[in-house]
Tab-separated table of C-alpha atoms in Angstrom:
chain	number	residue	atom	x	y	z
A	1	UNK	CA	0.018	0.171	0.352
A	2	UNK	CA	2.842	2.318	0.806
A	3	UNK	CA	4.327	2.065	-2.579
A	4	UNK	CA	0.632	3.138	-4.254
A	5	UNK	CA	1.190	5.724	-2.462
A	6	UNK	CA	4.554	6.839	-3.624
A	7	UNK	CA	3.790	6.000	-6.662
A	8	UNK	CA	0.716	8.753	-6.340
A	9	UNK	CA	2.845	11.513	-5.009
A	10	UNK	CA	5.957	11.177	-7.992
A	11	UNK	CA	2.741	11.683	-10.502
A	12	UNK	CA	3.846	14.790	-12.808
A	13	UNK	CA	0.976	16.767	-13.519
A	14	UNK	CA	-1.045	15.564	-9.842
A	15	UNK	CA	-3.597	14.945	-12.321
A	16	UNK	CA	-6.693	11.800	-12.981
A	17	UNK	CA	-4.522	9.848	-10.573
A	18	UNK	CA	-6.766	6.734	-10.246
A	19	UNK	CA	-6.727	6.513	-13.961
A	20	UNK	CA	-2.470	7.465	-13.898
A	21	UNK	CA	-2.417	3.696	-11.343
A	22	UNK	CA	-4.571	1.791	-13.006
A	23	UNK	CA	-2.544	2.180	-16.093
A	24	UNK	CA	-0.054	1.829	-14.307
A	25	UNK	CA	-0.145	-1.672	-11.908
A	26	UNK	CA	-3.176	-2.608	-13.462
A	27	UNK	CA	-4.901	-2.797	-10.381
A	28	UNK	CA	-8.552	-2.423	-8.891
A	29	UNK	CA	-10.155	1.066	-9.139
A	30	UNK	CA	-11.477	-0.705	-5.700
A	31	UNK	CA	-7.449	-0.324	-4.222
A	32	UNK	CA	-6.218	2.578	-6.172
A	33	UNK	CA	-9.114	4.389	-3.694
A	34	UNK	CA	-8.003	2.459	-0.460
A	35	UNK	CA	-4.400	3.229	-1.508
A	36	UNK	CA	-4.946	7.284	-2.135
A	37	UNK	CA	-6.392	7.175	1.800
A	38	UNK	CA	-4.092	9.251	3.476
A	39	UNK	CA	-3.082	9.036	6.443
A	40	UNK	CA	-4.065	12.355	7.541
A	41	UNK	CA	-7.906	11.354	6.096
A	42	UNK	CA	-7.761	7.846	7.323
A	43	UNK	CA	-7.011	9.374	11.494
A	44	UNK	CA	-9.395	11.993	11.375
A	45	UNK	CA	-12.217	10.510	9.266
A	46	UNK	CA	-13.872	10.773	6.112
A	47	UNK	CA	-16.586	13.233	6.634
A	48	UNK	CA	-14.302	15.314	7.654
A	49	UNK	CA	-11.162	15.877	4.552
A	50	UNK	CA	-12.718	19.134	3.289
A	51	UNK	CA	-12.998	20.677	6.592
A	52	UNK	CA	-10.170	22.878	7.528
A	53	UNK	CA	-8.597	20.427	9.852
A	54	UNK	CA	-6.834	19.145	6.606
A	55	UNK	CA	-4.319	21.052	4.019
A	56	UNK	CA	-2.731	20.235	1.251
A	57	UNK	CA	0.670	20.704	1.150
A	58	UNK	CA	2.497	20.311	-2.969
A	59	UNK	CA	5.741	21.976	-4.156
A	60	UNK	CA	9.435	21.619	-5.648
A	61	UNK	CA	12.150	20.818	-4.491
A	62	UNK	CA	14.853	22.096	-7.264
A	63	UNK	CA	18.866	23.272	-7.611
A	64	UNK	CA	19.662	24.976	-10.059
A	65	UNK	CA	16.321	24.771	-11.815
A	66	UNK	CA	16.372	21.630	-11.939
A	67	UNK	CA	14.633	18.524	-10.066
A	68	UNK	CA	15.560	16.902	-7.699
A	69	UNK	CA	14.181	13.068	-7.261
A	70	UNK	CA	13.994	11.055	-4.186
A	71	UNK	CA	13.885	14.134	-1.176
A	72	UNK	CA	12.319	13.354	1.518
A	73	UNK	CA	9.589	16.078	3.218
A	74	UNK	CA	7.875	15.665	6.311
A	75	UNK	CA	5.655	18.022	7.965
A	76	UNK	CA	6.477	15.622	11.563
A	77	UNK	CA	3.690	13.038	10.686
A	78	UNK	CA	3.637	12.984	6.586
A	79	UNK	CA	6.483	11.645	4.944
A	80	UNK	CA	6.740	11.271	1.671
A	81	UNK	CA	10.020	11.108	-1.481
A	82	UNK	CA	9.678	14.047	-4.309
A	83	UNK	CA	9.218	11.709	-7.817
A	84	UNK	CA	10.916	12.102	-11.013
A	85	UNK	CA	9.892	16.344	-11.419
A	86	UNK	CA	11.067	17.266	-7.976
A	87	UNK	CA	7.674	17.772	-6.893
A	88	UNK	CA	5.178	16.125	-3.972
A	89	UNK	CA	2.606	16.714	-2.284
A	90	UNK	CA	0.939	15.010	1.482
A	91	UNK	CA	-2.548	16.002	3.737
A	92	UNK	CA	-1.439	17.652	6.695
A	93	UNK	CA	-3.144	18.789	9.890
A	94	UNK	CA	-3.576	22.629	10.559
A	95	UNK	CA	-1.262	22.202	13.719
A	96	UNK	CA	1.701	21.211	12.407
A	97	UNK	CA	3.776	24.505	11.583
A	98	UNK	CA	6.590	23.359	9.699
A	99	UNK	CA	7.559	21.445	6.400
A	100	UNK	CA	10.583	20.502	6.126
A	101	UNK	CA	13.622	18.136	4.109
A	102	UNK	CA	15.894	15.794	5.371
A	103	UNK	CA	18.839	17.731	2.980
A	104	UNK	CA	19.941	14.838	1.077
A	105	UNK	CA	23.898	13.877	0.016
A	106	UNK	CA	25.903	16.500	-2.284
A	107	UNK	CA	23.659	19.781	-1.126
A	108	UNK	CA	24.675	22.496	0.844
A	109	UNK	CA	23.376	22.734	4.283
A	110	UNK	CA	21.154	26.340	3.837
A	111	UNK	CA	21.486	27.994	6.946
A	112	UNK	CA	19.893	30.890	9.083
A	113	UNK	CA	22.028	34.159	8.992
A	114	UNK	CA	22.860	32.866	12.816
A	115	UNK	CA	24.745	29.508	11.333
A	116	UNK	CA	22.068	27.859	12.352
A	117	UNK	CA	20.760	24.765	9.980
A	118	UNK	CA	17.029	25.625	7.601
A	119	UNK	CA	16.364	22.828	6.038
A	120	UNK	CA	12.584	24.034	7.061
A	121	UNK	CA	9.433	26.638	6.089
A	122	UNK	CA	6.898	27.043	8.429
A	123	UNK	CA	3.570	26.313	7.731
A	124	UNK	CA	2.158	29.722	9.355
A	125	UNK	CA	-1.216	28.430	10.702
A	126	UNK	CA	-2.888	28.323	6.987
A	127	UNK	CA	-5.889	26.796	6.789
A	128	UNK	CA	-5.482	26.758	3.068
A	129	UNK	CA	-3.789	24.732	0.804
A	130	UNK	CA	0.287	25.272	0.702
A	131	UNK	CA	3.370	25.630	-1.788
A	132	UNK	CA	6.209	25.067	-0.464
A	133	UNK	CA	9.184	24.869	-2.637
A	134	UNK	CA	13.052	24.130	-1.912
A	135	UNK	CA	15.796	25.105	-3.629
A	136	UNK	CA	20.009	23.405	-3.007
A	137	UNK	CA	22.783	23.954	-3.794
A	138	UNK	CA	24.842	20.882	-4.942
A	139	UNK	CA	28.342	20.653	-2.986
A	140	UNK	CA	29.643	17.593	-4.445
A	141	UNK	CA	30.442	14.660	-2.900
A	142	UNK	CA	30.759	14.297	0.011
A	143	UNK	CA	31.266	11.169	0.695
A	144	UNK	CA	34.489	12.384	3.284
A	145	UNK	CA	32.980	14.792	6.350
A	146	UNK	CA	33.186	15.170	9.211
A	147	UNK	CA	31.331	16.380	12.497
A	148	UNK	CA	31.234	18.470	15.606
A	149	UNK	CA	29.521	16.932	18.760
A	150	UNK	CA	28.931	20.127	21.083
A	151	UNK	CA	27.124	18.461	24.394
A	152	UNK	CA	25.671	20.972	27.131
A	153	UNK	CA	26.836	24.162	26.812
A	154	UNK	CA	24.190	24.935	29.215
A	155	UNK	CA	25.022	28.447	29.762
A	156	UNK	CA	22.878	29.595	33.050
A	157	UNK	CA	24.424	33.096	32.655
A	158	UNK	CA	26.244	36.485	30.941
A	159	UNK	CA	29.351	35.109	33.065
A	160	UNK	CA	28.988	31.571	31.383
A	161	UNK	CA	28.092	33.054	27.329
A	162	UNK	CA	32.236	34.703	28.417
A	163	UNK	CA	33.533	31.283	29.532
A	164	UNK	CA	31.653	30.151	26.447
A	165	UNK	CA	32.545	32.340	23.736
A	166	UNK	CA	36.670	33.175	25.008
A	167	UNK	CA	37.133	29.356	25.497
A	168	UNK	CA	35.439	27.371	23.272
A	169	UNK	CA	34.272	29.165	20.195
A	170	UNK	CA	37.050	30.325	18.930
A	171	UNK	CA	38.618	26.463	19.508
A	172	UNK	CA	35.909	25.277	17.771
A	173	UNK	CA	36.617	28.071	14.832
A	174	UNK	CA	40.261	27.812	14.477
A	175	UNK	CA	40.437	23.860	14.976
A	176	UNK	CA	37.782	23.902	11.846
A	177	UNK	CA	39.538	26.544	9.667
A	178	UNK	CA	40.650	24.140	6.875
A	179	UNK	CA	38.526	21.059	6.726
A	180	UNK	CA	35.853	21.720	4.521
A	181	UNK	CA	32.366	19.309	4.415
A	182	UNK	CA	31.522	20.159	8.260
A	183	UNK	CA	28.938	20.421	9.895
A	184	UNK	CA	28.236	21.080	14.345
A	185	UNK	CA	25.877	19.813	16.227
A	186	UNK	CA	24.886	21.137	19.618
A	187	UNK	CA	23.478	18.156	21.617
A	188	UNK	CA	21.395	19.713	24.097
A	189	UNK	CA	21.270	21.278	26.771
A	190	UNK	CA	22.777	24.765	25.437
A	191	UNK	CA	21.635	26.774	27.567
A	192	UNK	CA	20.773	26.630	31.799
A	193	UNK	CA	16.845	27.311	32.007
A	194	UNK	CA	17.107	30.708	30.494
A	195	UNK	CA	15.970	29.951	27.240
A	196	UNK	CA	16.342	34.261	26.368
A	197	UNK	CA	19.895	32.765	26.291
A	198	UNK	CA	19.365	31.004	22.710
A	199	UNK	CA	20.119	34.304	20.437
A	200	UNK	CA	23.633	34.618	23.182
A	201	UNK	CA	23.883	31.120	21.522
A	202	UNK	CA	23.143	32.157	17.979
A	203	UNK	CA	26.227	34.961	17.529
A	204	UNK	CA	28.455	31.749	18.589
A	205	UNK	CA	26.960	30.176	16.141
A	206	UNK	CA	28.063	32.645	13.534
A	207	UNK	CA	31.908	33.245	14.712
A	208	UNK	CA	32.197	29.558	15.266
A	209	UNK	CA	31.602	29.239	11.150
A	210	UNK	CA	30.036	26.290	10.286
A	211	UNK	CA	26.157	25.064	9.660
A	212	UNK	CA	24.466	24.066	13.040
A	213	UNK	CA	21.774	21.343	13.539
A	214	UNK	CA	20.954	21.944	17.122
A	215	UNK	CA	18.940	19.473	19.598
A	216	UNK	CA	16.484	19.454	22.638
A	217	UNK	CA	18.047	19.414	26.244
A	218	UNK	CA	16.122	18.619	29.138
A	219	UNK	CA	17.465	22.332	30.004
A	220	UNK	CA	16.386	24.204	26.433
A	221	UNK	CA	12.787	23.230	27.553
A	222	UNK	CA	10.165	26.064	28.520
A	223	UNK	CA	9.503	23.975	32.325
A	224	UNK	CA	6.136	26.796	32.991
A	225	UNK	CA	4.183	24.648	29.856
A	226	UNK	CA	1.534	22.581	31.307
A	227	UNK	CA	2.420	19.140	28.352
A	228	UNK	CA	5.056	18.218	26.622
A	229	UNK	CA	3.551	19.704	23.194
A	230	UNK	CA	3.681	22.736	24.921
A	231	UNK	CA	7.409	22.153	26.057
A	232	UNK	CA	9.540	23.416	23.328
A	233	UNK	CA	7.469	26.109	21.592
A	234	UNK	CA	10.735	28.572	22.752
A	235	UNK	CA	13.154	26.459	21.071
A	236	UNK	CA	11.226	25.573	17.813
A	237	UNK	CA	10.606	29.972	16.892
A	238	UNK	CA	14.472	29.791	17.628
A	239	UNK	CA	15.893	26.533	16.216
A	240	UNK	CA	12.874	24.495	13.478
A	241	UNK	CA	11.477	21.241	13.882
A	242	UNK	CA	12.415	19.626	17.345
A	243	UNK	CA	12.447	15.600	15.184
A	244	UNK	CA	14.522	15.780	11.473
A	245	UNK	CA	16.710	14.164	9.441
A	246	UNK	CA	19.125	14.117	6.974
A	247	UNK	CA	21.931	12.866	4.768
A	248	UNK	CA	25.557	13.452	3.908
A	249	UNK	CA	27.207	10.817	1.769
A	250	UNK	CA	26.316	7.909	3.022
A	251	UNK	CA	25.061	8.547	6.393
A	252	UNK	CA	21.951	9.184	7.078
A	253	UNK	CA	22.086	11.731	10.117
A	254	UNK	CA	18.558	11.730	12.352
A	255	UNK	CA	17.208	14.038	15.653
A	256	UNK	CA	15.345	12.906	18.296
A	257	UNK	CA	14.036	14.550	20.784
A	258	UNK	CA	13.693	12.258	24.664
A	259	UNK	CA	13.250	14.254	26.804
A	260	UNK	CA	9.540	14.429	27.220
A	261	UNK	CA	8.390	16.938	29.985
A	262	UNK	CA	6.009	15.822	32.994
A	263	UNK	CA	5.959	19.279	34.741
A	264	UNK	CA	9.640	17.747	35.456
A	265	UNK	CA	11.193	15.305	33.164
A	266	UNK	CA	11.883	11.531	31.942
A	267	UNK	CA	13.808	10.315	28.941
A	268	UNK	CA	11.295	9.094	26.079
A	269	UNK	CA	10.588	8.733	22.920
A	270	UNK	CA	6.921	10.116	22.362
A	271	UNK	CA	4.619	8.342	19.711
A	272	UNK	CA	4.884	11.135	16.975
A	273	UNK	CA	8.425	10.200	16.616
A	274	UNK	CA	8.880	6.793	16.516
A	275	UNK	CA	6.118	7.137	13.748
A	276	UNK	CA	7.977	9.464	11.849
A	277	UNK	CA	11.062	7.266	12.649
A	278	UNK	CA	9.415	4.510	11.003
A	279	UNK	CA	8.456	5.820	8.161
A	280	UNK	CA	11.962	8.166	7.622
A	281	UNK	CA	14.406	5.021	7.894
A	282	UNK	CA	11.647	3.263	4.869
A	283	UNK	CA	13.347	5.264	2.768
A	284	UNK	CA	16.700	4.429	4.013
A	285	UNK	CA	18.499	1.140	1.773
A	286	UNK	CA	19.084	-1.615	4.259
A	287	UNK	CA	22.909	-1.610	5.562
A	288	UNK	CA	23.828	1.712	5.085
A	289	UNK	CA	25.216	3.161	8.925
A	290	UNK	CA	22.684	5.738	10.269
A	291	UNK	CA	23.786	8.031	13.127
A	292	UNK	CA	21.137	9.285	15.776
A	293	UNK	CA	21.260	12.778	18.156
A	294	UNK	CA	19.408	12.681	21.264
A	295	UNK	CA	20.134	14.583	24.565
A	296	UNK	CA	19.608	11.958	26.882
A	297	UNK	CA	21.875	8.813	26.214
A	298	UNK	CA	19.033	5.728	25.268
A	299	UNK	CA	21.044	3.663	28.262
A	300	UNK	CA	24.191	4.573	30.570
A	301	UNK	CA	25.857	2.770	33.379
A	302	UNK	CA	26.347	5.511	35.911
A	303	UNK	CA	23.801	3.047	38.131
A	304	UNK	CA	26.175	0.489	37.879
A	305	UNK	CA	29.682	2.427	38.489
A	306	UNK	CA	27.577	4.718	41.300
A	307	UNK	CA	25.919	0.729	42.929
A	308	UNK	CA	23.009	3.131	42.691
A	309	UNK	CA	20.095	0.488	41.456
A	310	UNK	CA	18.144	0.963	38.636
A	311	UNK	CA	19.095	3.572	36.348
A	312	UNK	CA	16.998	6.782	36.981
A	313	UNK	CA	14.389	7.387	34.711
A	314	UNK	CA	16.123	11.025	33.796
A	315	UNK	CA	19.402	9.648	32.568
A	316	UNK	CA	18.040	6.756	30.227
A	317	UNK	CA	15.240	5.824	28.295
A	318	UNK	CA	12.994	4.397	28.290
A	319	UNK	CA	11.073	3.191	25.790
A	320	UNK	CA	14.567	2.625	24.026
A	321	UNK	CA	13.994	-0.925	22.736
A	322	UNK	CA	11.222	0.507	20.784
A	323	UNK	CA	14.425	2.416	18.330
A	324	UNK	CA	16.929	-0.322	18.879
A	325	UNK	CA	14.162	-2.666	16.529
A	326	UNK	CA	14.275	0.169	14.063
A	327	UNK	CA	18.052	0.431	13.615
A	328	UNK	CA	18.582	-3.566	13.167
A	329	UNK	CA	18.563	-3.730	9.969
A	330	UNK	CA	21.092	-0.948	10.162
A	331	UNK	CA	25.440	-0.227	11.105
A	332	UNK	CA	24.379	2.343	13.964
A	333	UNK	CA	25.178	5.588	16.486
A	334	UNK	CA	23.397	7.298	18.563
A	335	UNK	CA	25.287	10.479	20.164
A	336	UNK	CA	24.187	11.840	23.387
A	337	UNK	CA	25.135	14.607	25.979
A	338	UNK	CA	23.573	15.312	29.642
A	339	UNK	CA	25.188	13.215	31.812
A	340	UNK	CA	28.367	15.909	31.699
A	341	UNK	CA	31.220	12.508	31.750
A	342	UNK	CA	32.281	10.320	28.630
A	343	UNK	CA	31.664	6.349	27.862
A	344	UNK	CA	31.591	4.510	24.556
A	345	UNK	CA	29.465	1.418	25.206
A	346	UNK	CA	26.981	-1.147	22.716
A	347	UNK	CA	23.601	-2.267	23.500
A	348	UNK	CA	21.196	-4.368	21.464
A	349	UNK	CA	23.769	-3.679	18.458
A	350	UNK	CA	22.953	-0.208	18.688
A	351	UNK	CA	27.044	1.589	19.672
A	352	UNK	CA	25.733	4.250	22.048
A	353	UNK	CA	28.592	6.868	22.865
A	354	UNK	CA	27.780	9.890	26.214
A	355	UNK	CA	29.607	12.542	25.260
A	356	UNK	CA	31.611	15.030	27.489
A	357	UNK	CA	30.480	18.419	28.141
A	358	UNK	CA	31.452	21.913	25.935
A	359	UNK	CA	30.598	23.535	29.924
A	360	UNK	CA	32.813	20.562	31.951
A	361	UNK	CA	31.176	20.789	35.530
A	362	UNK	CA	28.888	23.565	34.725
A	363	UNK	CA	31.387	26.183	34.452
A	364	UNK	CA	33.598	25.688	37.596
A	365	UNK	CA	36.047	24.163	36.605
A	366	UNK	CA	38.418	22.374	33.648
A	367	UNK	CA	36.604	19.451	33.373
A	368	UNK	CA	33.921	17.127	33.778
A	369	UNK	CA	32.838	15.244	36.956
A	370	UNK	CA	34.654	11.967	35.548
A	371	UNK	CA	37.599	13.740	34.860
A	372	UNK	CA	36.784	14.336	30.435
A	373	UNK	CA	38.123	17.760	30.560
A	374	UNK	CA	35.689	20.315	29.091
A	375	UNK	CA	35.663	19.792	24.742
A	376	UNK	CA	33.721	18.318	22.433
A	377	UNK	CA	34.006	15.398	20.294
A	378	UNK	CA	34.753	15.081	16.466
A	379	UNK	CA	33.669	12.708	13.601
A	380	UNK	CA	35.009	11.387	11.019
A	381	UNK	CA	33.257	10.054	8.122
A	382	UNK	CA	34.454	7.951	4.821
A	383	UNK	CA	30.914	6.383	3.285
A	384	UNK	CA	29.997	4.057	5.928
A	385	UNK	CA	32.529	3.854	7.946
A	386	UNK	CA	32.871	6.561	11.240
A	387	UNK	CA	35.820	7.282	13.713
A	388	UNK	CA	35.891	9.779	16.458
A	389	UNK	CA	38.384	11.426	18.887
A	390	UNK	CA	37.844	13.955	21.914
A	391	UNK	CA	39.048	17.735	21.324
A	392	UNK	CA	39.771	19.149	24.944
A	393	UNK	CA	38.983	22.815	24.913
A	394	UNK	CA	42.291	24.539	23.962
A	395	UNK	CA	44.511	21.505	23.384
A	396	UNK	CA	45.686	19.313	20.457
A	397	UNK	CA	44.157	17.264	19.148
A	398	UNK	CA	46.800	14.355	20.389
A	399	UNK	CA	45.867	15.040	23.757
A	400	UNK	CA	43.174	12.018	25.078
A	401	UNK	CA	44.324	11.069	28.384
A	402	UNK	CA	45.507	12.931	31.564
A	403	UNK	CA	48.056	11.298	34.439
A	404	UNK	CA	48.427	11.474	38.171
A	405	UNK	CA	50.701	10.189	40.625
A	406	UNK	CA	48.445	7.636	43.298
A	407	UNK	CA	50.488	6.579	45.913
A	408	UNK	CA	53.134	4.186	44.577
A	409	UNK	CA	50.957	3.962	41.445
A	410	UNK	CA	50.654	6.158	38.462
A	411	UNK	CA	46.944	6.964	36.841
A	412	UNK	CA	46.053	7.564	33.766
A	413	UNK	CA	42.291	9.097	32.912
A	414	UNK	CA	41.294	8.194	28.806
A	415	UNK	CA	38.085	9.250	28.565
A	416	UNK	CA	37.939	8.262	24.819
A	417	UNK	CA	38.152	3.877	25.949
A	418	UNK	CA	35.992	1.554	25.124
A	419	UNK	CA	36.458	-2.248	25.182
A	420	UNK	CA	38.160	-2.315	21.353
A	421	UNK	CA	41.130	0.019	23.323
A	422	UNK	CA	44.465	-0.957	24.608
A	423	UNK	CA	46.091	1.297	27.488
A	424	UNK	CA	49.570	0.125	27.996
A	425	UNK	CA	52.615	1.219	29.458
A	426	UNK	CA	57.032	1.384	30.107
A	427	UNK	CA	59.132	1.901	32.175
A	428	UNK	CA	62.220	4.195	31.194
A	429	UNK	CA	61.657	2.307	28.043
A	430	UNK	CA	60.874	-0.675	28.594
A	431	UNK	CA	57.093	-2.254	27.795
A	432	UNK	CA	55.407	-3.507	30.647
A	433	UNK	CA	52.654	-4.572	29.437
A	434	UNK	CA	48.805	-3.574	29.231
A	435	UNK	CA	47.879	-1.444	32.719
A	436	UNK	CA	45.387	-2.513	35.350
A	437	UNK	CA	41.799	-0.790	33.956
A	438	UNK	CA	39.390	-0.356	37.737
A	439	UNK	CA	35.993	1.870	38.229
A	440	UNK	CA	36.947	5.237	40.832
A	441	UNK	CA	36.817	8.666	40.921
A	442	UNK	CA	39.239	10.815	39.049
A	443	UNK	CA	41.544	12.196	42.442
A	444	UNK	CA	41.529	15.463	40.261
A	445	UNK	CA	37.572	15.806	40.871
A	446	UNK	CA	37.940	14.809	43.987
A	447	UNK	CA	39.905	18.266	45.150
A	448	UNK	CA	38.090	19.682	42.729
A	449	UNK	CA	34.278	18.716	43.859
A	450	UNK	CA	34.117	16.860	46.734
A	451	UNK	CA	32.140	19.016	49.535
A	452	UNK	CA	29.239	20.596	49.993
A	453	UNK	CA	30.996	23.736	49.696
A	454	UNK	CA	32.318	23.606	46.462
A	455	UNK	CA	32.922	24.513	43.962
A	456	UNK	CA	31.132	27.718	44.587
A	457	UNK	CA	28.665	28.664	41.922
A	458	UNK	CA	27.440	25.101	42.131
A	459	UNK	CA	28.428	23.090	45.573
A	460	UNK	CA	25.589	19.976	43.722
A	461	UNK	CA	28.583	19.091	41.467
A	462	UNK	CA	30.285	16.098	43.209
A	463	UNK	CA	33.253	13.995	41.407
A	464	UNK	CA	31.977	11.024	39.577
A	465	UNK	CA	32.609	7.583	39.642
A	466	UNK	CA	33.979	5.813	36.261
A	467	UNK	CA	34.856	3.085	34.385
A	468	UNK	CA	38.461	4.534	32.602
A	469	UNK	CA	40.336	4.367	34.760
A	470	UNK	CA	44.125	2.472	34.926
A	471	UNK	CA	47.074	1.641	36.899
A	472	UNK	CA	50.223	0.835	37.243
A	473	UNK	CA	52.980	0.469	39.595
A	474	UNK	CA	56.329	1.208	39.074
A	475	UNK	CA	59.333	-0.280	40.183
A	476	UNK	CA	61.249	1.236	42.918
A	477	UNK	CA	63.523	4.321	40.775
A	478	UNK	CA	62.091	4.033	37.964
A	479	UNK	CA	62.291	7.828	36.894
A	480	UNK	CA	59.923	7.938	34.151
A	481	UNK	CA	56.376	6.307	32.654
A	482	UNK	CA	55.090	6.301	29.649
A	483	UNK	CA	51.341	5.604	28.909
A	484	UNK	CA	50.199	4.689	25.150
A	485	UNK	CA	46.523	4.319	24.545
A	486	UNK	CA	46.139	2.546	21.163
A	487	UNK	CA	42.120	2.956	20.368
A	488	UNK	CA	40.154	0.673	17.741
A	489	UNK	CA	41.707	1.989	14.455
A	490	UNK	CA	44.678	1.074	15.754
A	491	UNK	CA	45.945	4.755	16.307
A	492	UNK	CA	48.771	5.973	19.722
A	493	UNK	CA	48.799	8.441	21.614
A	494	UNK	CA	50.756	9.106	24.856
A	495	UNK	CA	51.218	10.324	27.289
A	496	UNK	CA	54.474	10.665	29.768
A	497	UNK	CA	54.918	11.391	33.712
A	498	UNK	CA	58.502	12.259	35.155
A	499	UNK	CA	58.845	10.063	38.386
């Protein structure tokens, strides 16, 4: 049935639809009528299909005067594809505020004046049929590209904004200056409850100089909202739809809003997004790589590391298994923030990345509460393959660990560690094997955060227990320890510690 609907939408002049499909497919008139009933008409009932509850939205996607076929277009409920003439059409409920495209591979990311991605048009609440066209600019082959993952800028006030602009923004601008086909993702908690600071973030995006997509964080919602739907109104006024997709090279990217507002919040994906995602992924070839950005990780191990029982509902997504099921035909990643720490794990075949925070421990110290430096993720893409590193603000990309002396041992905090990595050590030039991995707290974070009087601005910050600490005990009289971090791609990063 879905195939029939797509062919109807592709028919160039959209006239005599039933006869067109009958001649093309050789099916009965009864089948044609049934196939032409849109999901929206089924939802509201045939008796209401000509009321002001529903309007037609149609248009063409063009590039340099030529139609672009195969572009996915949506209003957040209906999801269709353009035909060979670049044309699309669907029924849309009047309440849907946006029409947007899944930006196709090989075309530039259009931007607002601020540098935030512009892939949408506002419907303005019109009850009339709408013509919404899109014009794309070719980018050439983008099978090799990269992106930055900025989790939790989380500015509370202008003091935090100043820190963001003085530290993160110039670091990003310099880092991307020699890179092509690169975009950024602000992975939620762009601000810290004060939504009036969104314009300050937009100014910062403009200075960083690359297109940015935005993800809703729990601190980006309207906390006075009475319903989940109302909680994103300010966010969408600034940044457009709060769930959508786009394409670069061979990768299909998806942004979801997993912050469900109840007067507080939990990690949960509402039914409209689940329905939309199912339709969106139906246009993606099986076996492709799909990357999903959310703010709250679908799963993390904080409750295990802290020995605190079941995971809290606001740090995992309770209905994540539905998403995992949809991702089974693909190679998939879910990249997140929210936790202000680093963790790279897998669950049911899905790789989950919890990236360290741009603000560290809420702009109170150089690190997150697990010892991960303030910074952001850097992801490089080649075809269907992705590799990544964490970029510490103000440090070279080669800075991938910190070393400390703890009693008679040397400890390495390797924030980018996952189960495919190795951490080796050398004593005075002699290889000593792999370091011992232990769960614990970074001693530096204990100095910075432990106790109810520090850090000064946010005394509720405490050091966190993590799973990326490694230990070795040098021999008496040893002079130099070298620690070598080997990531899953065989890249080696070293730090030295003089005893």
